[in-house]
Amino acid sequence: MSTKRNPTKYLGNEYQRLVHENLNWELKELQSPNEPVCTVNGKKVIMLCANNYLNLSTHPKLVEATIEATKKYGAGAGSDRSISGNMFIHEELDRRLAKFKHAPASLTYQTGFMANQGLIPQLCGRGDLFVSDELNHGSIIDGVRLSHADRAIFKHKDAEDLARVMDEAEKHKPPYGHIWILTDGVFSMDGDLAPLSAIAKIAKEHGAGVYVDDAHGEGVLGTGGRGIVNHFGLSSDEVHVEMGTFSKAFGVIGGHVSGGEDLRNFAYNKSRTWLLSGAMSPGVAAACIAAIDVLESEPQHVRRVWENREYFIKALKDLGFDTGNSETPIVPVLCGDSKRAKDLANFIWKKGIFALPIVYPMVSRDKARIRTQLSTKHTHEQLDKAIEAFTGGGKKLDLI
Ligand SMILES: *Cc1c(COP(=O)(O)O)cnc(C)c1O
């Protein structure tokens, strides 16, 4: 038997197509810790595209905790949590997070993506319905795709449209079993907030569950950075799953869900990503606990990131930039088409500012932008330098 088939040739072809269409990722190499001033590809730059909102990734308490727990418990947990890797430190992290969130119970996953991909497809099956904001994160979309449930989409942040979709759903024959409304808390491309109170109210009228992904809201919104549910004064009776990540403001890595005791028991018995994948390293769990400690005892970090956000967005707006619908430390600078966004990113990069262009297909063709993300430790001097670079680029490209 012989065949002319080359099993891997298409990999190269596909990559070349991406390059040709300008859709490939060009990876940059970070050669220092992820701090407001970093070394990237050998160049010293001001970092404006990190999720490390509170700069906790280099906080001494987190670093110490990782080292200590690694020495005490080892580099790895040795198994999945479902088998023999469920260490005291994982349980402690779950308990500490629940307390921080003012929720009855929490469950930690290895990443936020795995939380969404593991839990969402278990919530609804055949005869059930997911109702999703049109701009939800890819990990929610993938979670929904793994389920046999029906899907309906509502317009971005539009409670009225959600009510319409829910009314339609009530007419379905036979009636839907379970209905879950899924939404990002903070939308990562625009930095705007879900209308969570309105969503919770509509859900209650229809007996639907509410699942919020607060990856970009935790550590930023709510009292002491407790997140979007706290920000809106809601509880786990109204928002039934508050999902989040330790990889953004918490500065480490890991995912989690918070809600009732039943949610926790259901989640770890049903999520395949939890049951069939290794437990997070003890050093990681210890760093996550230390991040919660820091949030509880050092409120200045959250305050500072908001001060920086206000300072930066005001300057951009005063200059005439369009910062879209930002309500958080994610501040987009809208550029129109993809080429202008890429040109602006190149311009500021040359001036020592690192922020990524976000272009089609991540956002619509006319909404290309540079997405900036502020952090606690940015100094006004650094932000002024960034504003100067944006001013130069904005004038050159006729944005201001
Ligand atoms: C980053 C992100 C995730 C994934 O979280 P990880 O812990 O990094 O896997 C999920 N949802 C949203 C909205 C995100 O922004």
Tab-separated table of C-alpha atoms and ligand atoms in Angstrom:
chain	number	residue	atom	x	y	z
A	1	MET	CA	0.000	0.000	0.000
A	2	SER	CA	1.219	3.403	-0.799
A	3	THR	CA	-0.507	6.713	-0.721
A	4	LYS	CA	0.322	10.160	-1.956
A	5	ARG	CA	-1.223	11.663	1.107
A	6	ASN	CA	1.111	13.829	3.172
A	7	PRO	CA	-0.404	13.920	6.657
A	8	THR	CA	1.111	17.231	7.765
A	9	LYS	CA	1.451	19.323	4.612
A	10	TYR	CA	-1.765	21.223	5.324
A	11	LEU	CA	-0.355	22.516	8.605
A	12	GLY	CA	2.199	24.592	6.759
A	13	ASN	CA	-0.313	25.605	4.097
A	14	GLU	CA	-2.792	26.761	6.674
A	15	TYR	CA	-0.141	28.751	8.511
A	16	GLN	CA	0.925	30.405	5.245
A	17	ARG	CA	-2.695	31.322	4.580
A	18	LEU	CA	-2.945	32.987	8.002
A	19	VAL	CA	0.266	34.901	7.333
A	20	HIS	CA	-0.993	35.919	3.891
A	21	GLU	CA	-4.272	37.215	5.325
A	22	ASN	CA	-2.518	38.972	8.176
A	23	LEU	CA	-4.352	36.842	10.713
A	24	ASN	CA	-1.376	35.051	12.293
A	25	TRP	CA	-0.140	35.652	15.811
A	26	GLU	CA	3.390	36.952	16.006
A	27	LEU	CA	4.508	35.897	19.434
A	28	LYS	CA	6.511	38.356	21.445
A	29	GLU	CA	8.966	37.102	24.043
A	30	LEU	CA	8.804	38.541	27.543
A	31	GLN	CA	12.283	38.500	29.031
A	32	SER	CA	11.519	39.962	32.453
A	33	PRO	CA	8.713	39.603	34.996
A	34	ASN	CA	5.383	40.992	33.820
A	35	GLU	CA	5.635	44.466	35.341
A	36	PRO	CA	4.732	48.006	34.184
A	37	VAL	CA	8.197	48.272	32.630
A	38	CYS	CA	9.348	45.038	31.001
A	39	THR	CA	11.799	43.712	28.482
A	40	VAL	CA	10.036	42.370	25.407
A	41	ASN	CA	11.994	41.063	22.391
A	42	GLY	CA	15.094	42.704	23.850
A	43	LYS	CA	13.411	46.098	24.119
A	44	LYS	CA	12.503	47.966	27.277
A	45	VAL	CA	8.816	48.876	27.044
A	46	ILE	CA	5.912	50.115	29.126
A	47	MET	CA	3.455	47.234	29.437
A	48	LEU	CA	-0.121	48.182	28.596
A	49	CYS	CA	-1.550	44.793	27.663
A	50	ALA	CA	-1.287	42.591	30.738
A	51	ASN	CA	-4.143	41.048	32.706
A	52	ASN	CA	-2.028	41.509	35.819
A	53	TYR	CA	-4.238	44.435	36.929
A	54	LEU	CA	-2.964	44.556	40.517
A	55	ASN	CA	0.609	43.491	39.745
A	56	LEU	CA	0.185	40.590	42.149
A	57	SER	CA	2.243	38.187	39.990
A	58	THR	CA	5.400	39.624	41.529
A	59	HIS	CA	3.997	40.452	44.977
A	60	PRO	CA	6.491	39.138	47.576
A	61	LYS	CA	3.740	37.394	49.581
A	62	LEU	CA	2.695	35.351	46.535
A	63	VAL	CA	6.256	34.528	45.553
A	64	GLU	CA	7.137	33.452	49.115
A	65	ALA	CA	3.994	31.355	49.406
A	66	THR	CA	4.813	29.503	46.168
A	67	ILE	CA	8.339	28.727	47.286
A	68	GLU	CA	7.293	27.568	50.734
A	69	ALA	CA	4.451	25.353	49.540
A	70	THR	CA	6.665	23.842	46.832
A	71	LYS	CA	9.313	22.947	49.407
A	72	LYS	CA	6.710	21.509	51.741
A	73	TYR	CA	4.420	19.648	49.307
A	74	GLY	CA	6.463	19.223	46.113
A	75	ALA	CA	6.345	20.632	42.593
A	76	GLY	CA	3.214	18.710	41.613
A	77	ALA	CA	0.162	17.229	43.304
A	78	GLY	CA	0.867	13.776	41.866
A	79	SER	CA	-2.645	13.066	40.603
A	80	ASP	CA	-6.018	14.455	39.675
A	81	ARG	CA	-7.990	15.877	42.579
A	82	SER	CA	-10.621	13.212	41.937
A	83	ILE	CA	-8.084	10.453	42.686
A	84	SER	CA	-5.251	11.143	45.136
A	85	GLY	CA	-4.174	14.710	44.357
A	86	ASN	CA	-6.778	16.539	46.461
A	87	MET	CA	-4.391	18.208	48.894
A	88	PHE	CA	-5.272	20.162	51.991
A	89	ILE	CA	-4.064	23.274	50.203
A	90	HIS	CA	-6.629	22.856	47.374
A	91	GLU	CA	-9.460	22.470	49.874
A	92	GLU	CA	-8.133	25.451	51.800
A	93	LEU	CA	-8.109	27.526	48.600
A	94	ASP	CA	-11.731	26.535	47.859
A	95	ARG	CA	-12.778	27.546	51.392
A	96	ARG	CA	-10.834	30.815	51.335
A	97	LEU	CA	-12.291	31.785	47.982
A	98	ALA	CA	-15.867	31.067	49.096
A	99	LYS	CA	-15.301	33.249	52.153
A	100	PHE	CA	-13.830	36.022	50.000
A	101	LYS	CA	-16.781	35.825	47.609
A	102	HIS	CA	-19.357	35.676	50.433
A	103	ALA	CA	-20.683	32.543	48.734
A	104	PRO	CA	-21.673	29.261	50.414
A	105	ALA	CA	-19.102	27.271	48.412
A	106	SER	CA	-16.407	27.478	45.746
A	107	LEU	CA	-14.555	24.991	43.577
A	108	THR	CA	-11.171	25.610	42.004
A	109	TYR	CA	-10.254	24.361	38.521
A	110	GLN	CA	-6.825	24.327	36.860
A	111	THR	CA	-7.778	27.244	34.603
A	112	GLY	CA	-10.785	29.444	33.943
A	113	PHE	CA	-11.115	28.001	30.463
A	114	MET	CA	-11.392	24.532	31.992
A	115	ALA	CA	-14.051	25.720	34.434
A	116	ASN	CA	-16.232	26.952	31.562
A	117	GLN	CA	-15.489	24.006	29.357
A	118	GLY	CA	-16.065	21.502	32.147
A	119	LEU	CA	-19.136	22.868	33.882
A	120	ILE	CA	-21.228	24.588	31.200
A	121	PRO	CA	-21.949	21.464	29.094
A	122	GLN	CA	-23.131	19.662	32.228
A	123	LEU	CA	-25.712	22.302	33.133
A	124	CYS	CA	-27.921	21.788	30.082
A	125	GLY	CA	-28.564	18.836	27.777
A	126	ARG	CA	-31.183	17.793	25.256
A	127	GLY	CA	-34.462	19.657	25.847
A	128	ASP	CA	-32.720	22.491	27.698
A	129	LEU	CA	-31.629	25.945	26.563
A	130	PHE	CA	-28.584	28.206	26.836
A	131	VAL	CA	-29.158	31.915	26.349
A	132	SER	CA	-25.932	33.763	25.641
A	133	ASP	CA	-24.759	37.374	25.166
A	134	GLU	CA	-23.529	37.689	21.574
A	135	LEU	CA	-20.068	38.833	22.691
A	136	ASN	CA	-19.352	36.124	25.256
A	137	HIS	CA	-15.817	34.774	25.647
A	138	GLY	CA	-14.675	31.823	23.517
A	139	SER	CA	-14.457	29.523	26.534
A	140	ILE	CA	-18.190	30.015	27.177
A	141	ILE	CA	-18.930	29.421	23.497
A	142	ASP	CA	-16.886	26.217	23.524
A	143	GLY	CA	-18.637	25.061	26.701
A	144	VAL	CA	-22.002	25.568	25.025
A	145	ARG	CA	-20.795	23.737	21.897
A	146	LEU	CA	-20.026	20.647	23.985
A	147	SER	CA	-23.642	20.432	25.107
A	148	HIS	CA	-26.687	18.996	23.288
A	149	ALA	CA	-28.877	21.842	24.508
A	150	ASP	CA	-30.511	24.436	22.240
A	151	ARG	CA	-28.881	27.863	21.993
A	152	ALA	CA	-30.258	31.374	21.731
A	153	ILE	CA	-28.314	34.626	21.514
A	154	PHE	CA	-29.308	38.038	22.871
A	155	LYS	CA	-27.905	41.358	21.733
A	156	HIS	CA	-24.842	42.563	23.600
A	157	LYS	CA	-25.764	43.878	27.067
A	158	ASP	CA	-29.371	44.271	25.937
A	159	ALA	CA	-31.757	43.270	28.754
A	160	GLU	CA	-34.790	44.070	26.606
A	161	ASP	CA	-33.595	41.705	23.909
A	162	LEU	CA	-32.889	39.086	26.575
A	163	ALA	CA	-36.491	39.436	27.809
A	164	ARG	CA	-37.688	38.931	24.220
A	165	VAL	CA	-35.557	35.789	23.820
A	166	MET	CA	-36.851	34.435	27.135
A	167	ASP	CA	-40.476	35.076	26.142
A	168	GLU	CA	-39.839	33.218	22.881
A	169	ALA	CA	-38.304	30.357	24.837
A	170	GLU	CA	-41.455	30.041	26.947
A	171	LYS	CA	-43.396	29.209	23.754
A	172	HIS	CA	-41.140	26.272	22.915
A	173	LYS	CA	-42.885	22.901	22.652
A	174	PRO	CA	-42.291	20.769	24.572
A	175	PRO	CA	-41.363	23.284	27.275
A	176	TYR	CA	-37.648	23.592	27.967
A	177	GLY	CA	-36.382	21.790	31.044
A	178	HIS	CA	-33.495	23.897	32.315
A	179	ILE	CA	-32.637	27.353	31.016
A	180	TRP	CA	-29.328	29.072	31.809
A	181	ILE	CA	-28.374	32.627	30.903
A	182	LEU	CA	-24.634	32.965	30.280
A	183	THR	CA	-22.758	36.253	30.249
A	184	ASP	CA	-19.319	37.725	30.677
A	185	GLY	CA	-19.215	40.114	33.634
A	186	VAL	CA	-16.664	42.477	32.094
A	187	PHE	CA	-16.357	42.104	28.318
A	188	SER	CA	-12.713	41.784	27.486
A	189	MET	CA	-12.599	43.713	24.202
A	190	ASP	CA	-14.481	46.815	25.360
A	191	GLY	CA	-14.145	46.773	29.134
A	192	ASP	CA	-17.914	47.251	29.537
A	193	LEU	CA	-20.146	45.590	32.139
A	194	ALA	CA	-23.031	43.148	31.812
A	195	PRO	CA	-26.341	44.544	33.161
A	196	LEU	CA	-26.292	41.828	35.786
A	197	SER	CA	-29.133	43.106	38.006
A	198	ALA	CA	-31.507	43.249	35.037
A	199	ILE	CA	-30.352	39.823	33.853
A	200	ALA	CA	-30.909	38.336	37.323
A	201	LYS	CA	-34.405	39.837	37.457
A	202	ILE	CA	-35.399	38.443	34.056
A	203	ALA	CA	-33.919	35.061	34.959
A	204	LYS	CA	-35.960	34.962	38.154
A	205	GLU	CA	-39.195	35.677	36.284
A	206	HIS	CA	-38.510	32.669	34.072
A	207	GLY	CA	-36.952	30.328	36.604
A	208	ALA	CA	-33.661	30.408	34.693
A	209	GLY	CA	-30.158	30.028	36.101
A	210	VAL	CA	-27.590	32.851	35.782
A	211	TYR	CA	-23.929	32.098	35.029
A	212	VAL	CA	-21.510	35.030	34.996
A	213	ASP	CA	-17.882	34.816	33.875
A	214	ASP	CA	-16.105	37.477	35.892
A	215	ALA	CA	-12.552	36.880	34.632
A	216	HIS	CA	-11.843	40.593	34.111
A	217	GLY	CA	-13.954	41.868	37.012
A	218	GLU	CA	-12.394	40.064	39.908
A	219	GLY	CA	-9.806	41.992	41.831
A	220	VAL	CA	-11.146	45.108	40.128
A	221	LEU	CA	-14.901	45.451	40.773
A	222	GLY	CA	-16.789	45.285	44.061
A	223	THR	CA	-15.662	45.891	47.620
A	224	GLY	CA	-12.004	44.898	47.908
A	225	GLY	CA	-12.089	43.447	44.390
A	226	ARG	CA	-14.721	40.809	45.216
A	227	GLY	CA	-16.054	40.956	41.673
A	228	ILE	CA	-19.178	41.784	39.713
A	229	VAL	CA	-21.735	39.971	41.876
A	230	ASN	CA	-20.616	42.018	44.862
A	231	HIS	CA	-20.429	45.158	42.676
A	232	PHE	CA	-24.166	44.875	41.925
A	233	GLY	CA	-25.053	43.815	45.485
A	234	LEU	CA	-26.330	40.429	44.292
A	235	SER	CA	-26.036	37.010	45.935
A	236	SER	CA	-25.679	33.376	44.907
A	237	ASP	CA	-29.493	33.083	45.054
A	238	GLU	CA	-29.686	35.523	42.150
A	239	VAL	CA	-26.473	34.749	40.255
A	240	HIS	CA	-26.177	31.015	40.620
A	241	VAL	CA	-22.690	30.534	39.198
A	242	GLU	CA	-19.984	33.161	39.590
A	243	MET	CA	-17.090	31.875	37.540
A	244	GLY	CA	-13.643	33.440	37.549
A	245	THR	CA	-9.929	33.034	37.099
A	246	PHE	CA	-6.768	33.342	39.160
A	247	SER	CA	-4.802	34.227	36.011
A	248	LYS	CA	-5.797	37.885	35.747
A	249	ALA	CA	-5.975	40.305	38.695
A	250	PHE	CA	-5.010	37.503	41.093
A	251	GLY	CA	-1.693	37.238	39.235
A	252	VAL	CA	-1.317	33.439	39.272
A	253	ILE	CA	-3.227	30.783	37.275
A	254	GLY	CA	-6.348	28.733	37.910
A	255	GLY	CA	-10.104	28.956	37.507
A	256	HIS	CA	-13.041	28.749	39.879
A	257	VAL	CA	-16.779	28.750	40.350
A	258	SER	CA	-18.697	29.984	43.389
A	259	GLY	CA	-22.306	29.442	44.396
A	260	GLY	CA	-24.325	27.063	46.550
A	261	GLU	CA	-23.096	23.797	48.131
A	262	ASP	CA	-25.123	21.912	45.505
A	263	LEU	CA	-23.248	23.703	42.747
A	264	ARG	CA	-19.880	22.675	44.176
A	265	ASN	CA	-20.880	19.033	44.620
A	266	PHE	CA	-22.409	18.914	41.142
A	267	ALA	CA	-19.425	20.668	39.548
A	268	TYR	CA	-16.721	18.347	40.821
A	269	ASN	CA	-18.731	15.224	40.173
A	270	LYS	CA	-19.621	16.191	36.603
A	271	SER	CA	-16.909	18.433	35.085
A	272	ARG	CA	-14.715	16.270	32.894
A	273	THR	CA	-11.951	18.887	32.852
A	274	TRP	CA	-11.850	18.628	36.654
A	275	LEU	CA	-12.208	14.867	36.949
A	276	LEU	CA	-9.786	13.899	34.188
A	277	SER	CA	-6.949	16.397	34.544
A	278	GLY	CA	-4.149	16.870	37.067
A	279	ALA	CA	-4.589	18.980	40.187
A	280	MET	CA	-2.982	22.415	40.227
A	281	SER	CA	0.523	22.381	41.732
A	282	PRO	CA	0.601	23.082	45.470
A	283	GLY	CA	2.806	26.124	44.842
A	284	VAL	CA	0.143	27.558	42.554
A	285	ALA	CA	-2.633	26.916	45.082
A	286	ALA	CA	-0.553	28.584	47.811
A	287	ALA	CA	0.035	31.647	45.613
A	288	CYS	CA	-3.717	31.890	44.949
A	289	ILE	CA	-4.417	31.795	48.701
A	290	ALA	CA	-1.764	34.470	49.208
A	291	ALA	CA	-3.459	36.609	46.525
A	292	ILE	CA	-6.731	36.400	48.472
A	293	ASP	CA	-4.808	37.367	51.642
A	294	VAL	CA	-3.388	40.398	49.849
A	295	LEU	CA	-6.802	41.486	48.543
A	296	GLU	CA	-8.252	41.191	52.045
A	297	SER	CA	-5.452	43.055	53.805
A	298	GLU	CA	-4.111	45.588	51.262
A	299	PRO	CA	-7.033	47.510	49.737
A	300	GLN	CA	-4.712	50.080	48.170
A	301	HIS	CA	-4.028	47.900	45.117
A	302	VAL	CA	-7.626	48.004	43.892
A	303	ARG	CA	-7.875	51.715	44.627
A	304	ARG	CA	-4.717	52.462	42.663
A	305	VAL	CA	-5.708	50.585	39.518
A	306	TRP	CA	-8.905	52.655	39.357
A	307	GLU	CA	-6.967	55.900	39.888
A	308	ASN	CA	-4.666	54.967	37.018
A	309	ARG	CA	-7.593	54.042	34.846
A	310	GLU	CA	-9.282	57.413	35.476
A	311	TYR	CA	-6.056	59.307	34.817
A	312	PHE	CA	-5.381	57.501	31.553
A	313	ILE	CA	-8.877	57.477	30.069
A	314	LYS	CA	-9.414	61.156	30.887
A	315	ALA	CA	-6.224	62.101	29.068
A	316	LEU	CA	-7.188	60.044	26.006
A	317	LYS	CA	-10.701	61.477	25.917
A	318	ASP	CA	-9.420	65.036	26.330
A	319	LEU	CA	-7.207	64.440	23.312
A	320	GLY	CA	-10.256	63.357	21.309
A	321	PHE	CA	-9.701	59.596	21.185
A	322	ASP	CA	-12.711	57.306	21.055
A	323	THR	CA	-12.443	54.953	24.038
A	324	GLY	CA	-15.706	53.165	23.300
A	325	ASN	CA	-17.828	51.931	26.181
A	326	SER	CA	-15.070	51.259	28.711
A	327	GLU	CA	-16.181	51.107	32.349
A	328	THR	CA	-13.120	49.325	33.757
A	329	PRO	CA	-9.276	49.304	33.573
A	330	ILE	CA	-9.651	47.841	30.063
A	331	VAL	CA	-9.500	50.941	27.868
A	332	PRO	CA	-9.841	50.437	24.107
A	333	VAL	CA	-8.587	53.062	21.681
A	334	LEU	CA	-10.817	52.709	18.626
A	335	CYS	CA	-9.078	53.070	15.276
A	336	GLY	CA	-11.598	52.056	12.582
A	337	ASP	CA	-10.113	49.527	10.189
A	338	SER	CA	-7.529	46.865	10.986
A	339	LYS	CA	-4.702	48.558	9.173
A	340	ARG	CA	-4.942	51.723	11.232
A	341	ALA	CA	-5.003	49.720	14.455
A	342	LYS	CA	-1.909	47.824	13.388
A	343	ASP	CA	-0.171	51.034	12.271
A	344	LEU	CA	-0.938	52.681	15.604
A	345	ALA	CA	0.330	49.651	17.528
A	346	ASN	CA	3.573	49.742	15.513
A	347	PHE	CA	3.922	53.468	16.068
A	348	ILE	CA	3.597	53.250	19.855
A	349	TRP	CA	5.789	50.142	19.962
A	350	LYS	CA	8.578	52.182	18.365
A	351	LYS	CA	8.060	54.722	21.154
A	352	GLY	CA	8.445	51.986	23.756
A	353	ILE	CA	4.788	51.255	24.480
A	354	PHE	CA	3.488	47.699	24.313
A	355	ALA	CA	-0.229	47.295	23.560
A	356	LEU	CA	-1.808	44.948	21.061
A	357	PRO	CA	-4.034	45.769	18.127
A	358	ILE	CA	-7.327	43.867	18.284
A	359	VAL	CA	-8.627	43.355	14.766
A	360	TYR	CA	-11.134	41.351	12.774
A	361	PRO	CA	-12.223	38.570	13.429
A	362	MET	CA	-11.889	39.304	17.162
A	363	VAL	CA	-13.946	42.474	16.695
A	364	SER	CA	-16.007	43.662	13.729
A	365	ARG	CA	-14.097	45.062	10.716
A	366	ASP	CA	-14.831	48.713	11.495
A	367	LYS	CA	-14.132	48.408	15.227
A	368	ALA	CA	-10.420	47.573	15.180
A	369	ARG	CA	-8.668	49.003	18.184
A	370	ILE	CA	-5.694	49.036	20.459
A	371	ARG	CA	-6.712	47.532	23.761
A	372	THR	CA	-4.912	49.006	26.735
A	373	GLN	CA	-5.047	47.619	30.251
A	374	LEU	CA	-4.016	49.670	33.238
A	375	SER	CA	-2.385	48.316	36.371
A	376	THR	CA	-1.843	49.366	39.957
A	377	LYS	CA	1.853	50.075	39.647
A	378	HIS	CA	1.879	52.193	36.508
A	379	THR	CA	3.311	55.600	37.452
A	380	HIS	CA	1.919	58.840	36.058
A	381	GLU	CA	5.259	59.331	34.337
A	382	GLN	CA	4.860	56.011	32.506
A	383	LEU	CA	1.267	56.784	31.587
A	384	ASP	CA	2.272	60.246	30.344
A	385	LYS	CA	4.833	58.603	28.095
A	386	ALA	CA	2.138	56.295	26.729
A	387	ILE	CA	-0.249	59.224	26.191
A	388	GLU	CA	2.489	61.091	24.320
A	389	ALA	CA	3.014	58.082	22.045
A	390	PHE	CA	-0.736	57.783	21.401
A	391	THR	CA	-0.897	61.496	20.645
A	392	GLY	CA	1.853	61.233	18.031
A	393	GLY	CA	0.328	58.137	16.458
A	394	GLY	CA	-3.220	59.485	16.644
A	395	LYS	CA	-2.266	62.680	14.809
A	396	LYS	CA	-0.297	60.804	12.176
A	397	LEU	CA	-3.221	58.484	11.491
A	398	ASP	CA	-5.874	61.202	11.675
A	399	LEU	CA	-7.585	59.704	14.717
A	400	ILE	CA	-7.499	62.955	16.665
B	1	LIG	C1	-9.247	34.929	30.351
B	1	LIG	C2	-10.638	34.533	30.338
B	1	LIG	C3	-11.011	33.203	30.590
B	1	LIG	C4	-10.012	32.108	30.755
B	1	LIG	O1	-9.387	32.157	32.000
B	1	LIG	P1	-8.022	31.380	32.220
B	1	LIG	O2	-8.000	31.138	33.691
B	1	LIG	O3	-6.919	32.251	31.761
B	1	LIG	O4	-8.104	30.106	31.446
B	1	LIG	C5	-12.360	32.906	30.638
B	1	LIG	N1	-13.287	33.860	30.432
B	1	LIG	C6	-12.961	35.135	30.181
B	1	LIG	C7	-14.039	36.147	29.989
B	1	LIG	C8	-11.634	35.517	30.110
B	1	LIG	O5	-11.308	36.781	29.853
